[in-house]
Each structure stands twice: as structure tokens, then as C-alpha cells.
XYZ file of C-alpha atoms in Angstrom:
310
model
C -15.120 17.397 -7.562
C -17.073 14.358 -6.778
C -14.677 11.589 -5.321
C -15.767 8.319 -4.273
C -13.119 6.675 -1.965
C -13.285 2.648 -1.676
C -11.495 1.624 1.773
C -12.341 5.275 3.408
C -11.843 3.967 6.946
C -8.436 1.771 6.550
C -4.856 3.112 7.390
C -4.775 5.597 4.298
C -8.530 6.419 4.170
C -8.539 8.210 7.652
C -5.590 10.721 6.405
C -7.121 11.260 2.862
C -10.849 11.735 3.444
C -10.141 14.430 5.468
C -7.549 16.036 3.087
C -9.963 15.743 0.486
C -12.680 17.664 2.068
C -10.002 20.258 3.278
C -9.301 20.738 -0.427
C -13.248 21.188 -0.884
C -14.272 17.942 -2.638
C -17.068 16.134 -2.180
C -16.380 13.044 -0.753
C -18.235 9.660 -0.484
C -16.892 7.114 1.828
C -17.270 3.469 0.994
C -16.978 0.797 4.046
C -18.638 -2.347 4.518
C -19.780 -2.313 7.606
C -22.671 -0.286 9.097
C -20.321 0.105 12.619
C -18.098 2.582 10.472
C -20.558 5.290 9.598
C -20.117 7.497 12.347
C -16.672 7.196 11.281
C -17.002 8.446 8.070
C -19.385 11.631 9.019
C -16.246 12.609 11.528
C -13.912 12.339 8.901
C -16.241 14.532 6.368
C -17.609 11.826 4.070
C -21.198 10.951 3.164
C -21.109 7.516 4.328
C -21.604 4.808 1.979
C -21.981 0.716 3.177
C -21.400 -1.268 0.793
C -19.955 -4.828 0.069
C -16.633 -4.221 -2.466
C -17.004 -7.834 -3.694
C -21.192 -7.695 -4.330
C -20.899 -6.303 -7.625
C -24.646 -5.081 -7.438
C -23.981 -3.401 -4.031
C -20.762 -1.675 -5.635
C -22.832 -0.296 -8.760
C -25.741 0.833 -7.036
C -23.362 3.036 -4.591
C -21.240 4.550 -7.031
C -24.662 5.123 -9.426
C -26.039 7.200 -6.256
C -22.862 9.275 -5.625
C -22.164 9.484 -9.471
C -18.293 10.784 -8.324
C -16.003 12.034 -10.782
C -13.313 10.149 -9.278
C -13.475 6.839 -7.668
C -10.088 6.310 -5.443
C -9.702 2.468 -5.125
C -8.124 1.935 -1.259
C -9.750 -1.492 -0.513
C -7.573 -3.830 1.507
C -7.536 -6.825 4.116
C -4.577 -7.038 5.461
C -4.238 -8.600 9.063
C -2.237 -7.492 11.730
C -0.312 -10.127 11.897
C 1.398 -11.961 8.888
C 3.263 -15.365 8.846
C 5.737 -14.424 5.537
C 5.498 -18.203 5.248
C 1.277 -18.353 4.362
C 1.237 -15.164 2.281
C -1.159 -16.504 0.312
C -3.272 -17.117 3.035
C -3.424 -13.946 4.775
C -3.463 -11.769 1.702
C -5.840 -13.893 0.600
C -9.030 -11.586 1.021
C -7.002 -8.561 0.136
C -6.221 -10.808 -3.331
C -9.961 -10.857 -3.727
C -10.552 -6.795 -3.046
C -7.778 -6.680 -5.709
C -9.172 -8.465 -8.771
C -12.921 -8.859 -8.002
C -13.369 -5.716 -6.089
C -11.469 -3.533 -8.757
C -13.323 -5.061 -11.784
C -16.449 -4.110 -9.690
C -15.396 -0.716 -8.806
C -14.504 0.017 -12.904
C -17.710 -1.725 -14.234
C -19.888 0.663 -12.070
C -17.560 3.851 -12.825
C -17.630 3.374 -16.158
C -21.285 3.207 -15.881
C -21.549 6.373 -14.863
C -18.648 8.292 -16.372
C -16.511 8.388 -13.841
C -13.520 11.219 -15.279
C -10.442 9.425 -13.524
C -9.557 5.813 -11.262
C -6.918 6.079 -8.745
C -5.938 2.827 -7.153
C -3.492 1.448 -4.872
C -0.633 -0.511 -5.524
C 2.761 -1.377 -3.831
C 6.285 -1.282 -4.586
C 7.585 -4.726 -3.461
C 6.966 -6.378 -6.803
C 10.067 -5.376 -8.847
C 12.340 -7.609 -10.160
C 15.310 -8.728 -8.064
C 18.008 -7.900 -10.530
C 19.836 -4.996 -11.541
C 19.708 -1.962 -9.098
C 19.082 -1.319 -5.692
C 16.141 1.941 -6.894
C 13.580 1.119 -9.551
C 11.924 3.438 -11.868
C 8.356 2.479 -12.600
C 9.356 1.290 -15.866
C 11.639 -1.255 -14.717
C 10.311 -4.909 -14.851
C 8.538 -7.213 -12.102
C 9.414 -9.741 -10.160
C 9.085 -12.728 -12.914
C 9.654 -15.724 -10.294
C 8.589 -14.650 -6.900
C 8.415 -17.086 -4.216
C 5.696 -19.119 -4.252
C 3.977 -17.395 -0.897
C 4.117 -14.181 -2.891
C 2.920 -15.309 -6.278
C -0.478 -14.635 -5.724
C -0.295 -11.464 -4.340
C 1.228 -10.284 -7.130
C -0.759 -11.509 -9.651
C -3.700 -9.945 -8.092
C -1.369 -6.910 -8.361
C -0.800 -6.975 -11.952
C -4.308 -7.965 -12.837
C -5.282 -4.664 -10.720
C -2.930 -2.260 -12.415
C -3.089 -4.129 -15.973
C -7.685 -3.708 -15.280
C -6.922 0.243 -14.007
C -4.341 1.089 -16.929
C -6.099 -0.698 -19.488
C -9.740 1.127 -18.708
C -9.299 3.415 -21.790
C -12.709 5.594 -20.840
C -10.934 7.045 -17.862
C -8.026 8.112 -16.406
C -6.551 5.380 -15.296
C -3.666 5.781 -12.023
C -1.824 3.348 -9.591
C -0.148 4.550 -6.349
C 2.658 2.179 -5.946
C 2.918 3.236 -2.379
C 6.398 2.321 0.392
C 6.153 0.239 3.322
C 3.578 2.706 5.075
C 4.465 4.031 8.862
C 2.716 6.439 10.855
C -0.877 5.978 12.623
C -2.508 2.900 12.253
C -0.283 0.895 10.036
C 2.208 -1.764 10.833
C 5.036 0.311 12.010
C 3.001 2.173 14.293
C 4.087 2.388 17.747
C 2.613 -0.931 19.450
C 2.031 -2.296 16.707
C 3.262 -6.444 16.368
C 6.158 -5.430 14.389
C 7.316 -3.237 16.556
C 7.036 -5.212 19.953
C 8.969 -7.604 17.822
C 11.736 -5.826 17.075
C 11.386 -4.797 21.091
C 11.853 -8.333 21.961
C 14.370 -9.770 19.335
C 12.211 -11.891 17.638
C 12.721 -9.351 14.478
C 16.472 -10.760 13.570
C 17.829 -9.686 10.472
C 18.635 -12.835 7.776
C 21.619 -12.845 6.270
C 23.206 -9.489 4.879
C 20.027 -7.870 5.329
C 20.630 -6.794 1.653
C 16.818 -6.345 1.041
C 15.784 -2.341 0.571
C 12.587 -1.176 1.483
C 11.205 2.235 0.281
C 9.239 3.873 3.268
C 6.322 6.449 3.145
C 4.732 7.838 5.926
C 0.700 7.529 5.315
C 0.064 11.179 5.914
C 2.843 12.027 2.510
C 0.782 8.935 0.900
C -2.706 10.319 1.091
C -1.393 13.664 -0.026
C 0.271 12.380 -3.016
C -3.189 10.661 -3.469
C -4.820 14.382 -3.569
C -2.846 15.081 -5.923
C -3.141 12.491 -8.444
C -7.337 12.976 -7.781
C -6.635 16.395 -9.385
C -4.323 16.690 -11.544
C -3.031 12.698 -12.134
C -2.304 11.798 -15.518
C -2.826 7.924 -16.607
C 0.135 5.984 -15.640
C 2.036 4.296 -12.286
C 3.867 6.552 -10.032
C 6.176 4.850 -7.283
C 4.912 6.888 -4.080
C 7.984 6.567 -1.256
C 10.822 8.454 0.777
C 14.050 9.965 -0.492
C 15.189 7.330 1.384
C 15.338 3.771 -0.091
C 17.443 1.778 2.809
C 18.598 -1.982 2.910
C 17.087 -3.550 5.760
C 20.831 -3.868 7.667
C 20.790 0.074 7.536
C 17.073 0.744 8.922
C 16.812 -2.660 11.674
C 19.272 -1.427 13.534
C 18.418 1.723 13.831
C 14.747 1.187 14.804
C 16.217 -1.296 17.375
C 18.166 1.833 19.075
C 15.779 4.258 17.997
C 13.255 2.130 20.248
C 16.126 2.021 22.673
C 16.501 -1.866 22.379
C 19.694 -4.562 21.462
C 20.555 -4.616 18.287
C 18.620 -7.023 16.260
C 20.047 -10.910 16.056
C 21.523 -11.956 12.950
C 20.948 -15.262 11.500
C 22.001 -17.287 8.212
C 19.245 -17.852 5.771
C 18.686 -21.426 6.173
C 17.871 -19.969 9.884
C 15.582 -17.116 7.941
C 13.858 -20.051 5.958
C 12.460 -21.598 9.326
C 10.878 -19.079 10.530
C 9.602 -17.103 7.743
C 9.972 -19.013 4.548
C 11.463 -17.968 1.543
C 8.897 -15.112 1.033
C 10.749 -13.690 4.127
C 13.973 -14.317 3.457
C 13.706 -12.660 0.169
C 12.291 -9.573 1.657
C 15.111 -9.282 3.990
C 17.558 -10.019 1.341
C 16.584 -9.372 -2.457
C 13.914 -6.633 -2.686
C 14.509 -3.283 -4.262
C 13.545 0.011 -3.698
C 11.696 2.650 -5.545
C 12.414 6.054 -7.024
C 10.090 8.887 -5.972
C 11.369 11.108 -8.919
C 8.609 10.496 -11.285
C 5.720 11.582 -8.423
C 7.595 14.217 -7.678
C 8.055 15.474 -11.500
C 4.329 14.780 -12.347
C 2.368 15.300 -9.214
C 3.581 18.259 -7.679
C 4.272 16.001 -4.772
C 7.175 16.130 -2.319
C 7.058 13.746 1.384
C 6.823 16.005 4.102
C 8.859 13.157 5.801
C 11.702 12.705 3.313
C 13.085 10.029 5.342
C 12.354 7.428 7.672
C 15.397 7.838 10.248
C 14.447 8.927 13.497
C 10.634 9.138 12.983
C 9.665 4.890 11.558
C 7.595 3.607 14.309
C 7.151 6.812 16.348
C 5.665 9.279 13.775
């Protein structure tokens, strides 16, 4: 097949343009700047440069690759993030995720395109019930207000992608990715952090996070490319741990003190409610559905031992 991938050069687009070539697709790599196209020939891809939020720029690329599948990877996410100014530094990624996937559907569906895969996240479920949610279980309906737009722009992504009738229509809800180039990579902020205390855990650290490495992401993004059916698919570990289980054990897996803990009125200072929420209320994902319907299976079931180093 023809795949067109959108964000071919971030975290996840260096392990899956190369995966998809392996396979023996033919890929097209989208980036926006012109510095990333020898890049994207090492990797395998026909370059493409092209702005994601110039709608013009986005139909005239996918009209010349005229892909079968258009994989929608496009994000902006800084290194750093202040959990109190989400909106702020999620703000371009906001953008990539409304205007840049209406773009990305108006010029596949001008040329036919046979099935849309598109990322989402996980941390959006509602903070009730469970500790593990199914894809079918509700979202977050009063996230703090840091959060709120990012997951609007989620929901108007996945509502656009799921609602496009004409194609296949498929969101990743991908785990907190680790591995190479992401934010648990080794040296990455996050990680010096937690090298240096200034990661403490809030509260009861009651907060679970579902992991993936980026590597078992991109191949669970193969496989919904060929054989995907329309719908969400929560694409984590076996592994769904509160963030008092996996803290301390990156702390001594790094070989470090045991994180601080602090009260949230502490947790509020320092990263807002946004943060204290993550460390606290968040739920985890099943990966039972991904692995019933894709054929998919982490090659890195779990995150103990390997987050930060893999």
C-alpha cells in the first residue's frame, strides 16, 4: 500500500516509517521543514514538506502521493512542560489536532484515501470508577482547567476521524510513550528530575499511568494501517501502575533517593491542579481490545526495569 504518514520525523515517526517500508509499503513522509528531508530518505520515505496547518499545502501533498492510508502523527509538544500552563504549551499541538486533522481528511477524502489512522492518548478518561478503562468507558467531563483544551482538541480529533464515514476511520489512544526520543528517555528533563528530587510524588500518588514503549506503539500502528477496523483502540503495557508503584522504582532503577513526598496543597504550587490530578486521579487503560483486534501484543509488556533506559 500507499501510506502517507503526517509527523514522519517526531518520536513515533522515526520507529514506524521504517517498519512500514520493512513491511513493503510505500511510504510518504510529511514534515514541515526542508532541514528534515535527508531524514526522511534514511528512514525510507519519499520526503514530503509541507505545512500541516496550510490547508492548500496539505491537499496538494496528499493529491501527489494519492496514499491509501494517511497515518495522522502530527504533534508539538515541547520538552519541557509547566502542568500549570497546559494550555499554553499544548497549545500548537491543539492546533495540529483540530485544524491540521480537518486538513489532513479534507485532502484524503479528495482523493480516496481507503483508511485514517490518527493519534490519540489515554489520559482523558473519566476519574471515576476503576483504576483500567476500556475504550468504551466515558471521558473526563470536568478536567482541570489547564487540561480542558487539550482535550477538546482531542475529542474534536477522534469525533472528525470516527465520524469521516468515506473511510476507515482509527484512533491510537497511545500510553505515556518511553524509549528513544520521548520524554522518558534517558537524559531527558524528566528524568534528570527525578535524578535530582525535584520529581516528588503528591499525595498518595494514586494516579495510574498506562506506559508503551514507542517501538510496541509504531508496531501496533502497522497493524491498524493493514488490517484496522474503524474504531478507538487503547494502545499501552500489561502494566497499568499508580504513580506510587512506578516513581519509586525509576528513582532506584536510576540508582537515586527515593522520590519526596508532599501533600497536595504542596502539589498545587508547583504544578497546579492539572498536576496534581495526574499524580493522583488518572486511570489507566486496557490493552485487551488491541490485542483482540489488531493482532498486536507489546514486545515490552511492562515498564519495570526498562522506563527511562530502553
Amino acid at each position: 500500500m500507499r501510506v502517507f504518514v503526517a509527523g514522519a520525523t517526531g518520536a513515533i515517526g522515526r520507529q514506524l516509517v521504517p517498519r512500514l517500508v520493512a513491511a513493503g509499503h510505500e511510504v510518504h513522509g510529511m514534515t514541515r521543514g526542508e532541514a528534515k528531508r535527508e531524514l526522511l530518505f534514511e528512514l525510507g520515505a519519499t520526503p514530503v514538506v509541507a505545512d500541516a496547518l496550510d490547508a492548500e499545502q496539505v491537499a496538494e501533498a496528499v493529491g501527489r502521493a494519492r496514499p491509501d492510508v494517511i497515518v495522522h502523527q502530527l504533534t508539538a509538544i515541547p520538552a519541557s512542560i509547566d502542568t500549570r500552563h497546559m494550555e499554553r504549551d499544548f497549545a500548537a499541538t491543539n492546533r495540529l489536532r483540530t485544524e491540521g486533522t480537518d486538513h489532513l481528511l479534507s485532502a484524503g477524502q479528495a482523493v480516496g484515501v481507503q483508511r485514517f489512522v490518527a493519534q490519540g492518548h489515554v489520559a482523558a478518561y473519566a476519574r471515576v470508577g476503576g483504576a483500567v478503562k476500556g475504550e468504551e468507558d466515558a471521558w473526563d467531563a470536568a478536567p482541570p482547567r489547564a487540561m480542558r483544551p487539550n482535550l477538546e482538541a482531542m475529542r474534536h480529533l477522534e469525533d472528525a476521524v470516527l465520524g469521516a464515514s468515506w473511510t476507515e476511520g482509527i484512533v491510537l489512544r497511545y500510553g505515556w510513550f518511553y524509549g528513544p526520543g520521548t520524554s522518558l528517555a534517558p537524559g531527558s528533563e524528566m528524568v534528570d528530575m527525578i535524578r535530582r528530587r525535584r520529581f516528588p510524588q503528591v499525595a498518595d500518588g494514586g494516579g495510574v499511568w498506562s506506559f508503551v514503549h514507542v517501538a510496541d506503539a509504531a508496531d501496533a500502528t502497522v497493524a491498524a494501517v493493514e488490517h484496522g477496523e474503524r474504531g478507538r483502540y487503547n494502545v499501552v503495557d500489561d502494566d497499568p501502575a499508580a504513580v506510587a508503584d512506578w516513581l519509586p522504582a525509576l528513582a532506584s532503577q536510576l540508582g537515586v533517593k527515593r522520590p519526596m513526598r508532599v501533600p497536595r496543597v504542596v502539589g498545587r504550587l508547583f504544578a497546579g491542579e492539572a498536576g496534581v490530578v495526574m499524580m493522583t486521579e488518572l486511570r489507566g487503560a486496557s490493552n485487551d481490545k488491541a490485542k483482540r483486534e489488531l493482532g498486536w501484543a507489546p514486545a515490552h509488556p511492562t515498564w519495570r526495569g526498562v522506563l527511562a533506559t530502553a
